[in-house]
Short mmCIF file of C-alpha atoms in Angstrom, two decimals:
data_model
loop_
_atom_site.label_atom_id
_atom_site.label_comp_id
_atom_site.label_asym_id
_atom_site.label_seq_id
_atom_site.Cartn_x
_atom_site.Cartn_y
_atom_site.Cartn_z
CA MET A 1 91.98 100.04 97.90
CA LYS A 2 95.35 100.23 96.12
CA TYR A 3 96.29 101.81 92.79
CA VAL A 4 98.53 100.59 89.98
CA SER A 5 99.76 102.08 86.69
CA THR A 6 98.20 101.58 83.27
CA ARG A 7 101.69 100.59 82.09
CA GLY A 8 102.26 98.00 84.79
CA GLY A 9 105.42 99.45 86.31
CA MET A 10 104.23 100.90 89.63
CA ALA A 11 103.93 99.06 92.94
CA PRO A 12 100.43 99.35 94.44
CA GLN A 13 99.90 102.65 96.27
CA ALA A 14 97.23 104.19 98.49
CA PHE A 15 94.86 106.96 97.39
CA SER A 16 96.74 109.69 99.27
CA ASP A 17 99.99 108.66 97.59
CA ILE A 18 98.66 108.82 94.03
CA LEU A 19 96.82 112.05 94.91
CA LEU A 20 100.18 113.77 95.37
CA GLU A 21 102.06 111.99 92.58
CA GLY A 22 100.07 112.74 89.41
CA LEU A 23 101.71 110.82 86.56
CA ALA A 24 102.95 107.34 87.55
CA PRO A 25 106.75 106.81 87.65
CA ASP A 26 106.58 104.58 84.54
CA GLY A 27 104.78 107.29 82.55
CA GLY A 28 101.36 105.68 82.91
CA LEU A 29 98.27 106.76 84.82
CA ALA A 30 97.08 105.53 88.20
CA VAL A 31 94.00 103.29 88.22
CA PRO A 32 92.39 101.16 90.96
CA GLU A 33 93.51 97.53 91.12
CA SER A 34 89.80 96.74 90.90
CA LEU A 35 86.70 98.89 90.87
CA PRO A 36 84.23 98.94 93.77
CA GLN A 37 80.80 97.55 92.90
CA ILE A 38 77.55 99.27 93.87
CA ASP A 39 74.51 96.98 94.01
CA ALA A 40 70.88 97.99 93.53
CA ALA A 41 70.10 98.01 97.26
CA THR A 42 72.99 100.35 98.02
CA LEU A 43 72.04 102.60 95.12
CA ALA A 44 68.45 102.77 96.37
CA SER A 45 69.67 103.73 99.85
CA TRP A 46 71.39 106.78 98.36
CA ARG A 47 68.13 108.39 97.18
CA GLY A 48 67.52 111.56 99.14
CA LEU A 49 71.14 112.17 100.09
CA SER A 50 72.54 115.65 99.66
CA TYR A 51 75.27 116.03 97.05
CA ALA A 52 77.94 116.25 99.78
CA GLU A 53 76.61 113.08 101.43
CA LEU A 54 76.52 111.25 98.10
CA ALA A 55 80.08 112.40 97.37
CA CYS A 56 81.21 110.96 100.67
CA GLU A 57 79.55 107.61 99.87
CA VAL A 58 81.12 107.35 96.42
CA LEU A 59 84.55 108.71 97.30
CA SER A 60 84.83 106.55 100.42
CA ARG A 61 85.04 103.59 98.00
CA PHE A 62 88.17 105.12 96.41
CA ALA A 63 89.87 107.01 99.27
CA THR A 64 89.93 104.11 101.71
CA ASP A 65 92.97 105.46 103.57
CA ILE A 66 91.09 108.61 104.67
CA PRO A 67 88.90 108.15 107.78
CA ARG A 68 85.23 108.39 106.83
CA GLU A 69 84.48 111.20 109.29
CA ASP A 70 87.31 113.26 107.78
CA LEU A 71 86.10 112.54 104.25
CA ALA A 72 82.57 113.64 105.20
CA ARG A 73 83.99 116.91 106.50
CA LEU A 74 85.97 117.43 103.27
CA THR A 75 82.98 116.79 100.99
CA GLU A 76 80.76 119.08 103.06
CA ALA A 77 83.38 121.84 102.77
CA ALA A 78 83.60 121.28 99.00
CA TYR A 79 79.89 120.99 98.15
CA ASN A 80 77.66 123.54 99.88
CA ASP A 81 75.56 126.53 98.90
CA GLN A 82 78.26 128.96 99.99
CA VAL A 83 80.52 127.59 97.22
CA PHE A 84 77.87 126.69 94.62
CA SER A 85 75.01 128.94 93.54
CA SER A 86 72.42 126.14 93.58
CA GLU A 87 71.23 124.38 96.73
CA ASP A 88 71.11 121.17 94.67
CA ILE A 89 74.77 121.76 93.71
CA VAL A 90 73.94 119.96 90.43
CA PRO A 91 70.40 120.80 89.25
CA LEU A 92 68.65 118.74 86.57
CA ARG A 93 66.63 120.78 84.05
CA PRO A 94 64.41 119.60 81.16
CA LEU A 95 65.22 120.46 77.55
CA ALA A 96 63.07 119.76 74.51
CA GLY A 97 62.94 116.47 72.61
CA GLY A 98 63.58 114.09 75.49
CA LEU A 99 66.82 115.72 76.66
CA GLN A 100 67.71 116.90 80.16
CA LEU A 101 70.55 119.19 81.21
CA LEU A 102 72.75 118.17 84.15
CA GLY A 103 73.84 121.54 85.53
CA LEU A 104 77.52 121.25 86.36
CA SER A 105 78.36 124.95 86.14
CA GLU A 106 77.07 126.35 89.42
CA GLY A 107 80.53 126.64 90.98
CA PRO A 108 82.81 129.66 91.42
CA THR A 109 84.32 129.54 87.91
CA LEU A 110 81.05 128.67 86.12
CA ALA A 111 82.40 125.41 84.63
CA PHE A 112 82.10 121.69 85.30
CA LYS A 113 85.74 121.52 86.40
CA ASP A 114 84.66 123.07 89.72
CA MET A 115 82.89 119.82 90.59
CA ALA A 116 86.19 117.97 91.05
CA MET A 117 88.48 120.88 91.84
CA GLN A 118 86.58 121.99 94.93
CA PHE A 119 87.11 118.53 96.42
CA LEU A 120 90.76 118.47 95.33
CA GLY A 121 91.40 121.79 97.04
CA GLN A 122 90.12 120.34 100.30
CA VAL A 123 91.81 116.94 100.09
CA PHE A 124 95.18 118.32 98.94
CA GLU A 125 95.41 120.62 101.95
CA TYR A 126 94.21 117.84 104.28
CA VAL A 127 96.83 115.31 103.14
CA LEU A 128 99.68 117.86 102.99
CA THR A 129 98.89 119.09 106.51
CA ARG A 130 98.88 115.55 107.87
CA ARG A 131 102.21 114.82 106.19
CA GLY A 132 103.81 118.16 106.97
CA THR A 133 104.98 118.74 103.42
CA THR A 134 104.42 120.98 100.38
CA LEU A 135 103.26 120.41 96.81
CA ASN A 136 103.76 122.29 93.55
CA ILE A 137 100.93 121.70 91.10
CA VAL A 138 101.98 121.89 87.45
CA GLY A 139 99.12 121.72 84.97
CA ALA A 140 97.96 122.68 81.51
CA THR A 141 94.57 124.06 80.57
CA SER A 142 92.63 124.60 77.38
CA GLY A 143 90.26 126.93 79.17
CA ASP A 144 88.37 125.83 82.28
CA THR A 145 90.68 123.49 84.22
CA GLY A 146 93.08 126.32 85.00
CA SER A 147 90.61 128.71 86.57
CA ALA A 148 88.81 125.94 88.46
CA ALA A 149 92.12 124.68 89.90
CA GLU A 150 93.33 128.14 90.78
CA TYR A 151 90.12 129.16 92.51
CA ALA A 152 90.12 125.92 94.48
CA LEU A 153 93.80 126.16 95.48
CA ARG A 154 94.33 129.92 95.90
CA GLY A 155 95.71 130.69 99.33
CA LYS A 156 95.92 127.01 100.30
CA GLN A 157 98.77 126.31 102.72
CA GLY A 158 101.83 124.57 101.29
CA ILE A 159 100.57 124.57 97.67
CA GLY A 160 102.04 126.37 94.67
CA VAL A 161 100.21 126.36 91.32
CA PHE A 162 101.89 126.68 87.92
CA MET A 163 99.28 126.65 85.16
CA LEU A 164 100.23 126.58 81.48
CA SER A 165 97.71 127.87 78.95
CA PRO A 166 97.92 128.34 75.16
CA HIS A 167 98.63 132.02 74.52
CA GLY A 168 95.75 133.69 72.69
CA ARG A 169 93.63 130.53 72.37
CA MET A 170 91.16 130.96 75.24
CA SER A 171 88.18 133.29 75.43
CA ALA A 172 88.71 136.73 76.98
CA PHE A 173 86.52 135.71 79.93
CA GLN A 174 88.53 132.52 80.52
CA ARG A 175 91.79 134.47 80.44
CA ALA A 176 90.45 137.06 82.84
CA GLN A 177 89.27 134.43 85.30
CA MET A 178 92.79 133.03 85.57
CA TYR A 179 95.05 135.98 85.02
CA SER A 180 93.20 138.37 87.35
CA LEU A 181 94.10 136.28 90.39
CA GLN A 182 96.77 138.02 92.48
CA ASP A 183 97.42 135.29 95.07
CA GLU A 184 101.14 134.74 95.62
CA ASN A 185 100.85 130.96 95.22
CA ILE A 186 99.23 131.20 91.75
CA HIS A 187 101.45 131.44 88.64
CA ASN A 188 99.96 131.68 85.14
CA LEU A 189 102.26 130.85 82.23
CA ALA A 190 100.86 131.63 78.77
CA VAL A 191 102.94 129.57 76.34
CA LYS A 192 103.12 130.29 72.62
CA GLY A 193 101.60 127.07 71.30
CA VAL A 194 98.51 124.86 71.52
CA PHE A 195 97.15 122.95 74.49
CA ASP A 196 98.73 119.64 73.43
CA GLN A 197 102.19 121.24 73.45
CA ALA A 198 101.59 122.69 76.91
CA GLN A 199 100.43 119.28 78.11
CA ASP A 200 103.57 117.71 76.65
CA ILE A 201 105.68 120.03 78.83
CA VAL A 202 103.67 119.06 81.91
CA LYS A 203 104.16 115.36 81.14
CA ALA A 204 107.87 115.83 80.48
CA LEU A 205 108.34 117.51 83.86
CA ALA A 206 106.29 114.81 85.58
CA GLY A 207 108.42 112.17 83.87
CA ASP A 208 111.68 113.70 85.16
CA LEU A 209 111.71 111.80 88.44
CA ALA A 210 114.60 113.74 89.98
CA PHE A 211 112.95 117.09 89.24
CA LYS A 212 109.56 115.79 90.34
CA SER A 213 110.97 114.60 93.68
CA ARG A 214 113.08 117.69 94.40
CA TYR A 215 110.27 120.16 93.76
CA ARG A 216 107.41 117.90 94.90
CA ILE A 217 105.55 118.15 91.60
CA GLY A 218 101.91 117.09 91.52
CA ALA A 219 99.09 117.26 88.99
CA VAL A 220 95.62 118.74 89.03
CA ASN A 221 94.70 117.90 85.42
CA SER A 222 92.52 114.87 84.96
CA ILE A 223 95.62 112.67 84.85
CA ASN A 224 95.14 112.88 88.64
CA TRP A 225 92.84 110.00 89.59
CA ALA A 226 91.15 112.06 92.32
CA ARG A 227 89.69 114.28 89.57
CA ILE A 228 88.16 111.25 87.88
CA ALA A 229 86.80 109.86 91.16
CA ALA A 230 85.20 113.17 92.13
CA GLN A 231 83.50 113.39 88.73
CA VAL A 232 82.03 109.90 89.12
CA VAL A 233 79.79 111.37 91.82
CA TYR A 234 77.65 113.46 89.46
CA TYR A 235 76.87 110.47 87.25
CA PHE A 236 75.34 108.76 90.28
CA HIS A 237 73.61 112.03 91.23
CA GLY A 238 72.19 112.41 87.70
CA TRP A 239 70.91 108.84 87.64
CA LEU A 240 69.28 109.22 91.06
CA ARG A 241 67.51 112.42 89.97
CA ALA A 242 66.41 111.15 86.55
CA THR A 243 65.00 107.76 87.60
CA THR A 244 62.35 106.41 89.95
CA GLN A 245 63.01 102.67 89.94
CA ALA A 246 65.88 100.24 90.32
CA GLY A 247 67.64 99.15 87.16
CA GLN A 248 66.24 101.92 84.95
CA GLU A 249 68.83 102.86 82.34
CA VAL A 250 69.98 106.40 81.61
CA SER A 251 72.22 107.72 78.82
CA PHE A 252 74.71 110.55 79.21
CA ALA A 253 75.98 112.83 76.44
CA VAL A 254 79.37 114.33 77.23
CA PRO A 255 81.30 117.06 75.36
CA SER A 256 84.79 115.58 75.26
CA GLY A 257 88.31 116.94 74.85
CA ASN A 258 90.74 115.29 77.24
CA PHE A 259 88.45 112.25 77.84
CA GLY A 260 88.40 112.74 81.62
CA ASN A 261 84.75 113.70 81.97
CA ILE A 262 83.37 110.80 79.97
CA LEU A 263 85.93 108.42 81.52
CA SER A 264 84.25 109.12 84.85
CA GLY A 265 81.00 107.94 83.26
CA HIS A 266 82.79 104.80 82.09
CA ILE A 267 83.96 104.22 85.68
CA ALA A 268 80.45 104.76 87.07
CA ARG A 269 79.03 102.30 84.52
CA SER A 270 81.73 99.77 85.38
CA MET A 271 80.79 100.13 89.07
CA GLY A 272 77.25 99.01 88.27
CA LEU A 273 75.38 102.25 87.56
CA PRO A 274 72.67 101.44 84.95
CA ILE A 275 74.02 103.53 82.07
CA ARG A 276 72.72 102.66 78.61
CA ARG A 277 74.92 104.87 76.43
CA LEU A 278 77.93 107.13 76.90
CA VAL A 279 77.59 109.55 74.01
CA LEU A 280 80.92 111.18 73.23
CA ALA A 281 80.64 114.57 71.47
CA THR A 282 83.59 116.29 69.83
CA ASN A 283 84.06 119.47 67.86
CA GLU A 284 86.12 119.72 64.66
CA ASN A 285 89.05 118.18 66.54
CA ASN A 286 87.44 114.77 66.26
CA VAL A 287 90.30 112.36 67.04
CA LEU A 288 88.19 110.56 69.65
CA GLU A 289 85.12 110.40 67.43
CA GLU A 290 87.32 108.92 64.70
CA PHE A 291 88.58 106.26 67.11
CA PHE A 292 85.12 105.13 68.14
CA ARG A 293 84.03 105.13 64.49
CA THR A 294 87.08 103.28 63.05
CA GLY A 295 89.06 101.77 65.92
CA VAL A 296 92.16 103.72 64.88
CA TYR A 297 93.67 106.25 67.27
CA ARG A 298 95.49 108.91 65.28
CA PRO A 299 96.29 112.12 67.20
CA ARG A 300 97.01 115.22 65.17
CA SER A 301 99.93 117.61 65.21
CA PRO A 302 99.64 121.10 66.74
CA ALA A 303 99.41 122.54 63.22
CA GLN A 304 96.46 120.25 62.48
CA THR A 305 94.60 121.12 65.71
CA TYR A 306 91.88 123.62 64.89
CA ALA A 307 91.07 126.70 66.95
CA THR A 308 87.28 126.44 67.31
CA SER A 309 84.36 128.17 68.99
CA SER A 310 84.31 125.42 71.65
CA PRO A 311 87.95 126.01 72.65
CA SER A 312 88.13 123.83 75.76
CA MET A 313 87.81 120.83 73.41
CA ASP A 314 90.59 121.91 71.03
CA ILE A 315 92.64 118.87 71.98
CA SER A 316 94.07 116.18 69.72
CA ARG A 317 95.83 113.97 72.30
CA ALA A 318 93.46 113.04 75.10
CA SER A 319 95.43 112.23 78.24
CA ASN A 320 92.76 110.07 79.87
CA PHE A 321 92.21 107.92 76.82
CA GLU A 322 94.98 105.62 78.08
CA ARG A 323 92.84 104.61 81.05
CA PHE A 324 90.05 103.41 78.75
CA VAL A 325 92.51 101.58 76.49
CA TYR A 326 93.83 99.82 79.61
CA ASP A 327 90.35 98.40 80.21
CA LEU A 328 89.82 97.71 76.50
CA VAL A 329 92.91 95.46 76.30
CA GLY A 330 92.08 93.52 79.45
CA ARG A 331 94.02 95.71 81.92
CA ASP A 332 97.28 94.54 80.37
CA GLY A 333 99.97 97.08 81.27
CA GLU A 334 102.53 95.55 78.91
CA ARG A 335 100.11 95.91 76.00
CA VAL A 336 99.39 99.54 76.90
CA ARG A 337 103.10 100.31 77.07
CA ALA A 338 103.60 98.73 73.65
CA LEU A 339 100.68 100.67 72.16
CA TRP A 340 102.05 104.00 73.38
CA ALA A 341 105.49 103.09 72.06
CA GLU A 342 103.85 102.37 68.69
CA LEU A 343 102.03 105.69 68.93
CA ALA A 344 105.32 107.51 69.50
CA ASP A 345 106.94 105.65 66.60
CA LYS A 346 104.16 105.64 63.98
CA GLY A 347 101.77 108.35 65.14
CA SER A 348 98.81 105.97 65.53
CA PHE A 349 97.67 102.54 66.63
CA ASP A 350 94.88 100.27 65.48
CA LEU A 351 92.41 98.63 67.89
CA SER A 352 89.70 97.99 65.32
CA ALA A 353 89.71 94.33 66.39
CA HIS A 354 87.98 95.55 69.56
CA GLN A 355 85.51 97.80 67.77
CA ALA A 356 82.46 95.62 68.36
CA SER A 357 82.89 96.02 72.11
CA PHE A 358 82.90 99.83 72.07
CA ALA A 359 79.11 100.08 72.16
CA GLU A 360 78.10 96.52 73.10
CA GLN A 361 80.34 96.08 76.15
CA TYR A 362 81.19 99.64 77.14
CA GLY A 363 78.24 101.67 75.85
CA PHE A 364 80.30 104.17 73.85
CA VAL A 365 78.93 105.92 70.76
CA ALA A 366 80.26 109.14 69.28
CA GLY A 367 79.59 112.08 66.98
CA GLN A 368 80.94 115.51 66.14
CA SER A 369 79.63 119.04 65.71
CA SER A 370 80.80 121.89 63.49
CA HIS A 371 80.78 125.61 64.22
CA GLU A 372 77.60 126.13 62.21
CA GLU A 373 75.90 123.25 63.99
CA ARG A 374 76.81 124.44 67.48
CA VAL A 375 75.68 128.00 66.74
CA GLY A 376 72.42 126.61 65.33
CA THR A 377 71.96 124.38 68.36
CA ILE A 378 72.42 127.28 70.78
CA ARG A 379 69.78 129.24 68.87
CA ASN A 380 67.42 126.27 68.58
CA VAL A 381 67.60 125.31 72.27
CA PHE A 382 67.01 128.90 73.33
CA ASP A 383 64.05 129.32 70.96
CA GLU A 384 62.45 126.05 72.12
CA THR A 385 63.06 126.26 75.86
CA GLY A 386 64.46 129.66 76.82
CA VAL A 387 67.53 127.86 78.17
CA LEU A 388 70.86 129.33 77.09
CA ILE A 389 73.75 126.85 76.69
CA ASP A 390 77.42 127.36 75.99
CA PRO A 391 79.16 126.16 72.78
CA HIS A 392 80.60 122.97 74.32
CA THR A 393 77.25 121.95 75.77
CA ALA A 394 75.75 122.68 72.34
CA ASP A 395 78.12 120.11 70.84
CA GLY A 396 76.78 117.63 73.41
CA VAL A 397 73.14 118.45 72.60
CA LYS A 398 73.71 118.19 68.86
CA VAL A 399 75.27 114.71 69.10
CA ALA A 400 72.86 113.52 71.82
CA ARG A 401 69.88 114.03 69.52
CA ASP A 402 71.12 111.21 67.29
CA TYR A 403 71.02 108.70 70.15
CA ILE A 404 67.76 109.39 71.98
CA GLU A 405 65.84 106.16 72.69
CA PRO A 406 62.26 105.82 73.94
CA GLY A 407 62.07 105.29 77.69
CA VAL A 408 65.75 106.08 78.26
CA PRO A 409 66.42 109.53 79.76
CA MET A 410 69.25 111.34 77.92
CA LEU A 411 71.21 113.65 80.22
CA VAL A 412 73.54 116.17 78.56
CA LEU A 413 76.41 117.21 80.81
CA GLU A 414 76.69 120.99 80.93
CA THR A 415 80.24 122.22 80.39
CA ALA A 416 80.13 125.89 81.35
CA LEU A 417 77.86 128.89 81.59
CA PRO A 418 77.40 130.70 78.28
CA ALA A 419 78.75 134.00 79.67
CA LYS A 420 82.24 132.58 79.27
CA PHE A 421 81.80 132.53 75.48
CA SER A 422 79.97 135.75 74.73
CA GLU A 423 81.19 136.12 71.12
CA THR A 424 79.68 132.80 70.02
CA ILE A 425 76.46 133.48 71.93
CA GLU A 426 76.20 136.84 70.19
CA GLU A 427 76.64 135.13 66.82
CA ALA A 428 73.87 132.67 67.69
CA LEU A 429 71.34 135.09 69.20
CA GLY A 430 72.35 138.47 67.84
CA ARG A 431 73.17 139.83 71.28
CA PRO A 432 75.86 139.16 73.88
CA VAL A 433 75.10 137.44 77.16
CA PRO A 434 76.12 139.40 80.25
CA PRO A 435 78.21 137.67 82.91
CA PRO A 436 76.80 137.19 86.41
CA ALA A 437 76.59 140.52 88.26
CA GLU A 438 79.42 139.62 90.61
CA LEU A 439 81.73 139.04 87.63
CA ALA A 440 80.64 141.97 85.46
CA ASP A 441 83.96 143.81 85.84
CA LEU A 442 86.17 140.71 85.59
CA GLU A 443 87.73 141.52 82.21
CA SER A 444 88.71 145.01 83.34
CA LEU A 445 90.70 143.80 86.36
CA PRO A 446 94.53 143.89 86.30
CA GLN A 447 95.97 140.64 84.96
CA ARG A 448 99.07 138.82 86.19
CA VAL A 449 100.55 136.42 83.63
CA THR A 450 103.96 135.47 82.26
CA VAL A 451 104.09 134.96 78.49
CA MET A 452 106.88 132.69 77.26
CA ASP A 453 107.89 130.40 74.42
CA CYS A 454 106.47 126.89 74.54
CA ASP A 455 109.82 125.63 75.78
CA LEU A 456 110.44 122.95 78.42
CA GLN A 457 113.58 124.55 79.80
CA GLN A 458 111.98 127.98 80.20
CA VAL A 459 109.06 126.49 82.12
CA ARG A 460 111.42 124.38 84.24
CA ALA A 461 113.50 127.44 85.15
CA PHE A 462 110.40 129.41 86.14
CA ILE A 463 109.21 126.63 88.44
CA GLU A 464 112.66 126.28 90.02
CA ALA A 465 112.64 130.01 90.78
CA HIS A 466 109.14 130.14 92.28
CA ALA A 467 108.37 126.68 93.73
CA LYS A 468 107.32 126.08 97.31
CA VAL A 469 110.00 123.86 98.89
#
């Protein structure tokens, strides 16, 4: 399998090449030339596989340049009960009212980002060792990507990590998870701005081809296709656990900020997985919900991006949205390039002519949740079931309830464990939720972070001074 750019300006490349590149040279995102198709017989043969075995089956369709026996070893190293706290890796638990919770937060940083990052940590080191080279990961995080990446890549040979986060805009637990790491290859940069501004710096550095080449800059955010591919696995896993017969449809509700998580569901559906609905849930930063409701994509400025109680979704420019638009406009790279030029010029673009296909062809529906609604949902779910969910997952539950259909299981994708957002849990239940015993002292540990202005040149200079070369 080869990969091309959403903007049409990249010669086809192998999986290992785009793994190390991140953003495409033309500013677009890498996507497969065509998606592998999984038929009903193959899907049935996957029942009973362990999560690591299923990951090998799915990822072998994307990473065709990695020998299968090596890929099996990598997925086994990524997905086992020494890394994850559940033997199932991703447990499926019932909620009330026809909902089920797909437990994606059993990994070392208690968030769904671990599901892809643990594989990336393994495959990065594998490819770099085979090529005898180094890589400097430059990323931005609104909360969970940073810690998941850093825990997966800490101490890895030949890899430096430079993670930008919005100063003062993450929970205390999220900050402590990242900033308490003392590994010499991990560098936390807290920039004085919002996530979108930090992401703009990352994209600017990735778009500077001379800088990117000299310092071997790669990406671990979901602009990296390997993140998307690894997340596809748990959609297949969820379907296999929630169904008993071929062809049975399942819906997934996905709390959405950067559009990577739900994009993986779109990919799984396009591969042939029987998905009825992809329910996109946003918080008050509802740019994506507005698009699916109106067909107009209108990102907001940093000043218009709200700081909310589901902070990992405080994003107004979703990086992975371009990959869906590429499919929406018939995989026309020239059209995508023109749309993003229009976006830069006018601040929006209008695809309302395609609006009928959002749900009918692609299965997308959307909704949003407010602070009061997510707090009420946390309280309601706990009262009904005894299950405690985090604020982002609460957004997913709230929106999912509007799209439940008889006979169609509705799986809500868990975002993180509630201990990461103790203040909001305390508001909902009247008491804080303690972190897992092994992390009880996390916030009291010494923290190692560099605070700086949200300035491209300052970030560039820091990377130049600390990069692995």
